[in-house]
Short mmCIF file of C-alpha atoms and ligand atoms in Angstrom, two decimals:
data_model
loop_
_atom_site.label_atom_id
_atom_site.label_comp_id
_atom_site.label_asym_id
_atom_site.label_seq_id
_atom_site.Cartn_x
_atom_site.Cartn_y
_atom_site.Cartn_z
CA MET A 266 128.77 120.68 27.93
CA GLN A 267 130.24 120.80 31.79
CA THR A 268 133.71 123.13 31.08
CA ARG A 269 136.87 121.17 32.35
CA ARG A 270 138.16 122.98 35.39
CA PRO A 271 141.86 121.68 36.78
CA VAL A 272 142.32 120.33 40.32
CA SER A 273 142.06 123.14 42.65
CA PRO A 274 145.16 123.65 44.58
CA ALA A 275 143.27 125.95 46.99
CA SER A 276 140.92 122.60 47.50
CA PRO A 277 140.90 121.72 50.80
CA LEU A 278 139.88 118.29 49.74
CA ALA A 279 142.76 118.95 46.95
CA LYS A 280 145.68 119.10 50.67
CA ALA A 281 143.96 117.04 53.37
CA ARG A 282 145.54 114.23 54.16
CA ARG A 283 142.88 111.80 55.54
CA ILE A 284 139.95 112.56 54.06
CA VAL A 285 137.22 110.30 55.71
CA VAL A 286 134.23 110.30 52.35
CA LYS A 287 130.40 109.72 53.68
CA VAL A 288 128.46 107.85 51.02
CA GLY A 289 124.96 108.03 51.32
CA SER A 290 122.29 105.63 50.24
CA SER A 291 120.45 106.88 47.74
CA LEU A 292 124.05 107.34 46.19
CA LEU A 293 124.23 104.19 46.15
CA VAL A 294 120.85 102.28 45.70
CA ASP A 295 118.83 102.73 42.89
CA GLY A 296 115.47 104.02 44.37
CA THR A 297 113.54 101.99 41.70
CA THR A 298 115.14 98.48 41.92
CA GLY A 299 116.23 98.28 44.90
CA ARG A 300 119.29 97.48 42.80
CA LEU A 301 123.57 98.60 44.32
CA ASN A 302 124.55 101.29 42.28
CA ARG A 303 127.82 99.49 40.73
CA ALA A 304 128.52 101.60 37.50
CA TRP A 305 128.72 104.64 40.36
CA LEU A 306 130.68 102.78 42.87
CA GLU A 307 133.13 102.70 40.43
CA THR A 308 133.74 105.54 39.48
CA LEU A 309 133.65 107.03 42.79
CA ALA A 310 136.56 104.50 43.89
CA ALA A 311 138.86 106.05 41.04
CA ASP A 312 138.39 109.09 42.53
CA LEU A 313 139.46 107.39 45.17
CA VAL A 314 142.38 105.89 44.41
CA ARG A 315 143.71 108.39 42.28
CA MET A 316 143.66 110.57 45.92
CA ARG A 317 145.69 107.53 48.15
CA ARG A 318 148.15 108.12 44.41
CA ARG A 319 148.70 111.18 45.68
CA GLY A 320 149.19 110.21 49.30
CA GLN A 321 145.86 110.90 50.83
CA GLN A 322 144.09 108.49 53.62
CA ILE A 323 140.91 107.54 53.26
CA ILE A 324 138.40 106.13 55.39
CA LEU A 325 135.16 105.72 53.95
CA VAL A 326 131.59 106.04 55.89
CA SER A 327 129.07 104.11 53.79
CA SER A 328 125.20 104.26 54.26
CA GLY A 329 123.12 101.23 52.55
CA ALA A 330 123.14 98.48 54.46
CA ILE A 331 119.22 99.00 54.98
CA ALA A 332 118.63 99.62 51.37
CA LEU A 333 120.06 96.30 50.12
CA GLY A 334 118.93 94.56 52.58
CA ARG A 335 115.04 95.23 52.82
CA ARG A 336 114.85 95.29 48.28
CA GLN A 337 116.20 90.92 49.27
CA LEU A 338 114.43 89.62 51.87
CA GLY A 339 110.86 91.46 50.65
CA LEU A 340 110.23 93.77 52.84
CA PRO A 341 107.92 96.54 52.45
CA GLY A 342 108.73 100.30 51.76
CA GLY A 343 108.24 103.34 54.62
CA ALA A 344 109.71 102.70 57.79
CA LEU A 345 111.02 99.42 59.05
CA ARG A 346 109.61 98.69 62.24
CA LEU A 347 113.62 97.18 64.31
CA GLU A 348 112.96 93.85 64.23
CA ALA A 349 112.52 94.39 60.09
CA SER A 350 116.00 96.83 60.16
CA GLN A 351 117.60 94.65 61.89
CA ALA A 352 117.26 91.73 59.88
CA ALA A 353 117.69 94.29 56.85
CA ALA A 354 120.74 95.45 57.82
CA ALA A 355 122.61 92.45 58.31
CA VAL A 356 121.16 90.67 55.22
CA GLY A 357 122.53 93.94 53.38
CA GLN A 358 125.45 94.90 54.88
CA ILE A 359 127.19 91.71 53.36
CA ARG A 360 126.50 93.00 50.60
CA LEU A 361 127.45 95.70 51.03
CA ALA A 362 130.50 94.80 52.03
CA HIS A 363 131.06 92.14 49.40
CA ALA A 364 130.09 95.31 46.45
CA TYR A 365 133.19 97.31 48.01
CA LYS A 366 135.96 94.47 48.15
CA GLU A 367 134.84 93.62 44.57
CA VAL A 368 134.75 96.80 42.72
CA PHE A 369 138.12 98.41 45.35
CA GLU A 370 140.36 95.11 44.47
CA ALA A 371 139.70 95.25 41.20
CA GLN A 372 141.32 98.75 41.88
CA GLY A 373 144.61 97.13 43.78
CA VAL A 374 143.16 98.20 47.01
CA THR A 375 142.15 96.48 50.41
CA VAL A 376 139.30 97.34 51.81
CA ALA A 377 138.18 96.60 55.27
CA GLN A 378 135.03 96.49 57.21
CA VAL A 379 134.04 98.22 60.42
CA LEU A 380 131.10 97.90 62.61
CA LEU A 381 130.51 100.44 65.22
CA THR A 382 128.05 101.07 67.50
CA LEU A 383 126.99 104.05 69.45
CA GLU A 384 129.17 103.79 73.20
CA ASP A 385 132.36 103.16 70.16
CA SER A 386 132.89 106.26 69.76
CA GLU A 387 130.52 107.49 73.58
CA ARG A 388 132.74 105.76 75.73
CA ARG A 389 136.26 106.57 76.05
CA ARG A 390 137.90 103.28 76.24
CA ARG A 391 136.07 102.11 73.26
CA TYR A 392 136.92 105.25 71.61
CA LEU A 393 140.60 105.06 72.27
CA ASN A 394 140.30 101.53 70.59
CA ALA A 395 138.42 101.92 67.82
CA ARG A 396 141.09 104.61 66.92
CA ALA A 397 143.84 102.62 67.40
CA THR A 398 142.23 99.92 65.10
CA LEU A 399 141.52 102.71 62.54
CA ASN A 400 145.27 103.34 62.80
CA GLY A 401 146.34 99.89 62.28
CA LEU A 402 144.40 99.66 59.33
CA LEU A 403 145.42 102.71 57.46
CA GLY A 404 148.58 101.81 58.50
CA LEU A 405 148.91 99.13 56.78
CA GLY A 406 147.40 100.23 53.40
CA ALA A 407 143.89 99.12 53.97
CA VAL A 408 140.56 101.30 52.95
CA PRO A 409 138.30 100.87 56.55
CA VAL A 410 133.98 100.78 55.52
CA ILE A 411 132.25 101.94 57.57
CA ASN A 412 128.78 101.60 58.78
CA GLU A 413 126.93 101.62 62.16
CA ASN A 414 126.09 98.03 63.21
CA ASP A 415 122.35 98.51 62.66
CA THR A 416 121.50 94.49 63.28
CA VAL A 417 122.76 95.42 66.93
CA ALA A 418 121.42 98.85 67.56
CA THR A 419 118.44 99.59 68.98
CA THR A 420 115.84 103.04 68.73
CA GLU A 421 117.80 104.33 72.02
CA ILE A 422 120.70 103.33 71.27
CA ARG A 423 122.41 103.97 68.35
CA TYR A 424 123.71 106.86 65.45
CA GLY A 425 120.79 106.31 63.33
CA ASP A 426 122.31 108.67 60.88
CA ASN A 427 126.17 108.29 59.26
CA ASP A 428 126.79 111.92 58.77
CA ARG A 429 127.18 112.53 62.41
CA LEU A 430 128.88 108.82 62.27
CA ALA A 431 131.23 110.39 59.71
CA ALA A 432 132.54 112.95 61.59
CA ARG A 433 132.72 111.23 64.25
CA VAL A 434 134.58 108.58 62.83
CA ALA A 435 136.63 111.38 61.36
CA GLN A 436 137.45 113.23 65.09
CA MET A 437 138.66 109.80 66.13
CA ALA A 438 140.83 109.53 63.05
CA SER A 439 142.04 113.12 64.09
CA ALA A 440 141.37 113.22 59.53
CA ASP A 441 141.49 116.92 58.50
CA CYS A 442 138.22 117.00 55.59
CA VAL A 443 134.95 115.35 55.41
CA VAL A 444 133.02 115.06 52.59
CA LEU A 445 129.32 113.65 52.62
CA LEU A 446 128.59 113.05 49.39
CA SER A 447 123.79 112.98 49.15
CA ASP A 448 121.36 114.07 47.44
CA VAL A 449 122.03 116.93 49.04
CA GLU A 450 123.58 119.91 47.08
CA GLY A 451 124.21 121.63 50.22
CA LEU A 452 123.15 124.58 52.23
CA TYR A 453 120.82 126.95 51.48
CA THR A 454 119.60 129.91 53.27
CA ALA A 455 115.65 129.12 53.33
CA ASP A 456 114.33 125.19 51.71
CA PRO A 457 114.76 126.30 47.88
CA ASN A 458 111.40 124.24 47.50
CA VAL A 459 109.51 126.47 49.28
CA ASP A 460 111.33 130.09 48.93
CA ALA A 461 112.31 131.60 45.76
CA ASN A 462 114.37 134.00 47.36
CA ALA A 463 116.31 130.93 48.92
CA GLN A 464 120.23 131.51 48.88
CA PHE A 465 122.90 129.13 47.98
CA VAL A 466 125.79 129.13 50.99
CA ASP A 467 129.07 128.49 49.58
CA ARG A 468 130.94 128.72 53.06
CA VAL A 469 130.43 128.77 57.06
CA VAL A 470 133.48 129.97 58.74
CA ARG A 471 131.66 129.84 62.53
CA VAL A 472 127.88 126.92 63.63
CA THR A 473 125.66 129.51 64.73
CA ALA A 474 122.64 128.72 66.12
CA ALA A 475 121.60 130.06 62.89
CA ILE A 476 123.04 127.83 60.56
CA GLU A 477 121.61 125.25 62.58
CA ALA A 478 118.27 127.09 61.88
CA MET A 479 118.82 127.63 58.09
CA ALA A 480 119.20 123.31 57.82
CA GLY A 481 115.48 122.95 59.32
CA THR A 482 114.24 119.67 59.33
CA ALA A 483 114.32 119.33 55.51
CA ARG A 484 115.03 115.58 54.37
CA SER A 485 115.74 113.53 52.13
CA ASP A 486 113.37 110.42 50.72
CA PHE A 487 115.58 107.88 50.98
CA GLY A 488 118.66 108.49 53.41
CA THR A 489 118.20 108.52 56.89
CA GLY A 490 119.90 112.17 57.24
CA GLY A 491 118.41 115.73 56.66
CA MET A 492 120.29 119.41 56.34
CA ALA A 493 119.40 118.67 60.42
CA THR A 494 122.37 116.01 61.56
CA LYS A 495 125.00 117.42 58.79
CA VAL A 496 125.02 120.88 59.71
CA ALA A 497 125.61 118.59 63.42
CA ALA A 498 128.26 116.25 61.98
CA ALA A 499 129.46 119.78 60.66
CA ARG A 500 129.89 121.25 64.20
CA ILE A 501 131.38 118.23 65.73
CA ALA A 502 133.86 118.19 61.99
CA VAL A 503 135.24 121.66 62.59
CA SER A 504 135.63 122.01 66.22
CA ALA A 505 137.61 118.66 65.73
CA GLY A 506 140.04 121.18 62.93
CA ALA A 507 138.21 119.55 59.91
CA HIS A 508 136.65 121.03 57.14
CA LEU A 509 133.63 119.47 56.00
CA CYS A 510 131.22 119.74 52.71
CA VAL A 511 128.10 119.10 51.77
CA ALA A 512 127.96 118.04 48.04
CA ALA A 513 125.63 115.85 45.61
CA GLY A 514 127.53 113.15 44.82
CA ALA A 515 125.09 111.76 42.32
CA HIS A 516 127.60 112.11 39.83
CA LYS A 517 129.74 109.59 38.49
CA HIS A 518 133.48 110.89 39.91
CA PRO A 519 131.62 113.19 42.73
CA LEU A 520 135.13 113.78 44.66
CA ARG A 521 136.64 115.06 41.10
CA ARG A 522 133.65 117.39 40.42
CA ILE A 523 134.15 118.91 43.77
CA GLU A 524 138.18 119.00 43.58
CA ARG A 525 137.81 120.95 40.02
CA GLY A 526 134.63 123.45 42.17
CA ALA A 527 131.19 122.35 41.41
CA ARG A 528 128.93 123.74 43.88
CA CYS A 529 128.86 122.37 47.76
CA THR A 530 129.03 124.38 51.06
CA TRP A 531 132.34 124.23 53.43
CA PHE A 532 132.46 123.99 56.97
CA VAL A 533 135.91 125.29 57.28
CA PRO A 534 136.90 124.20 61.05
CA GLN A 535 138.23 126.41 63.58
CA GLY A 536 141.11 128.17 64.44
CA ASN A 537 142.49 126.53 67.44
CA PRO A 538 141.01 123.13 67.68
CA ARG A 539 140.90 121.82 71.06
CA THR A 540 142.63 120.28 72.84
CA ALA A 541 141.44 115.95 71.26
CA ARG A 542 139.64 115.44 74.75
CA LYS A 543 137.99 118.18 75.04
CA GLN A 544 136.90 117.66 70.94
CA TRP A 545 135.63 114.65 72.60
CA ILE A 546 133.06 116.01 74.90
CA ALA A 547 132.01 118.14 73.22
CA GLY A 548 131.21 116.20 69.80
CA SER A 549 129.35 113.66 72.70
CA LEU A 550 126.22 112.47 70.59
CA ARG A 551 124.40 111.54 73.86
CA PRO A 552 124.56 113.03 77.08
CA ASN A 553 124.24 110.07 79.40
CA GLY A 554 122.03 112.79 81.34
CA ALA A 555 122.22 116.32 82.96
CA ILE A 556 123.07 118.47 85.29
CA LEU A 557 121.30 122.28 86.11
CA ILE A 558 123.27 125.26 87.36
CA ASP A 559 122.31 128.80 88.51
CA GLU A 560 123.09 132.54 87.01
CA GLY A 561 126.45 132.05 89.58
CA ALA A 562 127.69 128.91 88.35
CA LEU A 563 126.97 129.88 84.10
CA ARG A 564 129.10 132.80 85.68
CA ALA A 565 131.86 131.45 86.76
CA LEU A 566 131.83 129.03 83.78
CA ARG A 567 131.84 131.29 81.24
CA ALA A 568 135.15 133.29 82.89
CA GLY A 569 136.64 129.73 82.45
CA LYS A 570 136.29 127.96 86.03
CA SER A 571 135.58 124.39 87.44
CA LEU A 572 131.70 123.96 88.13
CA LEU A 573 131.30 124.02 91.93
CA PRO A 574 128.67 121.45 93.77
CA ALA A 575 127.56 124.82 95.35
CA GLY A 576 126.13 125.93 91.83
CA VAL A 577 123.82 123.16 90.82
CA THR A 578 120.54 123.49 91.27
CA GLY A 579 119.11 119.71 89.80
CA VAL A 580 119.89 116.50 87.46
CA ARG A 581 118.52 115.35 84.79
CA GLY A 582 118.37 111.50 84.03
CA ARG A 583 120.78 108.79 85.12
CA PHE A 584 124.53 108.30 85.60
CA ASP A 585 127.84 107.89 86.53
CA ARG A 586 130.89 109.29 87.89
CA GLY A 587 132.69 109.82 84.16
CA ASP A 588 130.03 109.88 82.35
CA THR A 589 129.67 112.46 79.44
CA VAL A 590 126.63 114.87 81.13
CA SER A 591 125.10 118.30 79.61
CA VAL A 592 125.84 121.56 82.16
CA ILE A 593 122.13 123.45 81.12
CA THR A 594 121.80 127.27 81.97
CA PRO A 595 118.63 128.03 84.20
CA GLN A 596 117.38 129.24 81.50
CA GLY A 597 117.12 125.33 80.11
CA ARG A 598 120.15 125.78 77.30
CA GLU A 599 123.10 123.80 76.68
CA PHE A 600 125.55 126.17 77.54
CA ALA A 601 128.49 122.96 78.04
CA ARG A 602 129.06 119.40 78.59
CA GLY A 603 131.80 117.52 80.58
CA ILE A 604 132.16 115.28 82.61
CA ALA A 605 131.13 114.10 85.37
CA ALA A 606 133.22 113.32 88.91
CA TYR A 607 129.93 112.58 90.53
CA ALA A 608 127.49 110.33 89.88
CA ASP A 609 124.11 111.42 89.26
CA GLY A 610 122.53 110.03 92.99
CA ASP A 611 125.37 111.38 94.86
CA VAL A 612 124.89 115.03 92.78
CA THR A 613 121.18 115.33 94.18
CA ARG A 614 123.42 114.89 97.98
CA ILE A 615 125.92 117.39 97.39
CA MET A 616 124.25 120.25 96.10
CA GLY A 617 124.19 123.88 96.56
CA ARG A 618 126.47 122.86 99.24
CA LYS A 619 130.30 124.04 100.02
CA THR A 620 132.38 122.58 99.22
CA ARG A 621 134.29 122.28 102.83
CA GLU A 622 130.12 119.63 103.54
CA LEU A 623 130.78 117.53 101.16
CA ASP A 624 132.26 115.04 102.82
CA GLU A 625 130.39 114.81 106.13
CA LEU A 626 127.85 114.19 103.32
CA LEU A 627 129.66 111.64 101.72
CA GLY A 628 130.56 109.86 103.45
CA TYR A 629 133.97 109.66 101.18
CA ARG A 630 136.86 112.27 100.49
CA GLY A 631 135.48 113.41 96.82
CA ARG A 632 136.26 115.54 94.28
CA ASP A 633 135.83 120.06 94.96
CA GLU A 634 135.12 120.53 91.82
CA MET A 635 131.30 118.78 89.69
CA ILE A 636 133.22 119.47 86.83
CA HIS A 637 136.32 120.39 87.03
CA ARG A 638 137.29 122.69 84.17
CA ASP A 639 139.62 120.46 82.27
CA ASP A 640 136.62 117.88 81.54
CA LEU A 641 134.66 121.35 81.10
CA VAL A 642 133.49 122.27 77.10
CA VAL A 643 131.44 124.97 76.42
CA VAL A 644 129.13 124.11 73.69
CA ALA A 645 126.33 126.98 73.23
CA ASP A 646 128.19 129.23 70.28
CA GLU A 647 128.67 132.82 71.33
CA VAL A 648 125.87 134.59 69.76
CA ALA A 649 122.96 132.30 71.58
CA THR A 650 124.82 132.97 74.30
CA GLU A 651 124.82 136.96 74.05
CA ASN A 652 121.22 136.70 74.00
CA GLU A 653 120.30 134.55 76.90
N1 LIG B 851 123.41 102.57 58.24
C1 LIG B 851 122.18 102.63 57.84
C2 LIG B 851 122.76 101.37 56.35
O1 LIG B 851 123.51 101.07 56.64
C3 LIG B 851 121.96 104.11 56.85
C4 LIG B 851 122.42 105.42 58.13
C5 LIG B 851 122.32 106.42 57.14
O2 LIG B 851 121.47 106.31 56.38
O3 LIG B 851 122.63 107.56 57.35
O4 LIG B 851 121.05 101.13 55.72
#
């Protein structure tokens, strides 16, 4: 019999003010019948209602649209072609939203459907707009239920997994806790199915390259994200000052279970969170391009300086002024991300040149910096950086 533990006041979940809960497809949709697990959803709703009564604000990020829609349309199992998954999402999303409405309204809570595209988090103006919408809904007492707008998402332009979407939403809403509920119990030092010495990891204080390596590429059967996308989500959440928990969610009352101390992996937020703007830059899921730099520029960036055209050796991809780009070291590693002050064509024109030469090369008065220090965030973790 399971021991009954009271809610631990130390649980970040009990203490949080605003919480994002991500629900994976494998929990919501029965793997054999393809039907919604309504009984389970009711217990999740009961947990969330109880948390709201304690004064906590809740945002749900829910998968399951494609899984529900494919059954309705009689589509085959396995990977779907883009058109088929877009169609399945359109059919499944309406069912998903209906289920949330019924289950939550029965407990006196209003839900609000919000469908996001990658651009809504990656473009600064749209990000700020989506943030205002979420704050508005929470202020009115509704529970936003978010999913990717899979019907219009294409292979190139999509989140693809709701783990990173949930982390981006947490950052957007300044949430202080994220819970990723799925069929994965948490992080192990190695794949427990393969390695008998694999140890469970309860707490991660820093998302290093070693932690990312532990996540490997393990995948669950049903959802899109494996442990790797969960660790990527954790990196975004902790740098935004939020705790993130990866937990198995198939049990009834999955959140109450976590509060009572069930096994899960907690990622702990970083000590001094970056400014909101820098968090947004660092959390970018898809930089538009890349700027390659030399050793001198790398030293300058390590010392907290801006990136000047003189230290740039090349560009990759197409980007405009104001787009987010990766900054790549001579060793080919992503060291930082920032907002480019020049489009890729102009970068090519002025790279390697001195500041005083710029006006003549460009034909207009441009910025001295390629990326200003206020628009630049180091993303390489220290361990990896030392070994470079
Ligand atoms: N957005 C997808 C859906 O609703 C799920 C993505 C994921 O599995 O993380 O079906």
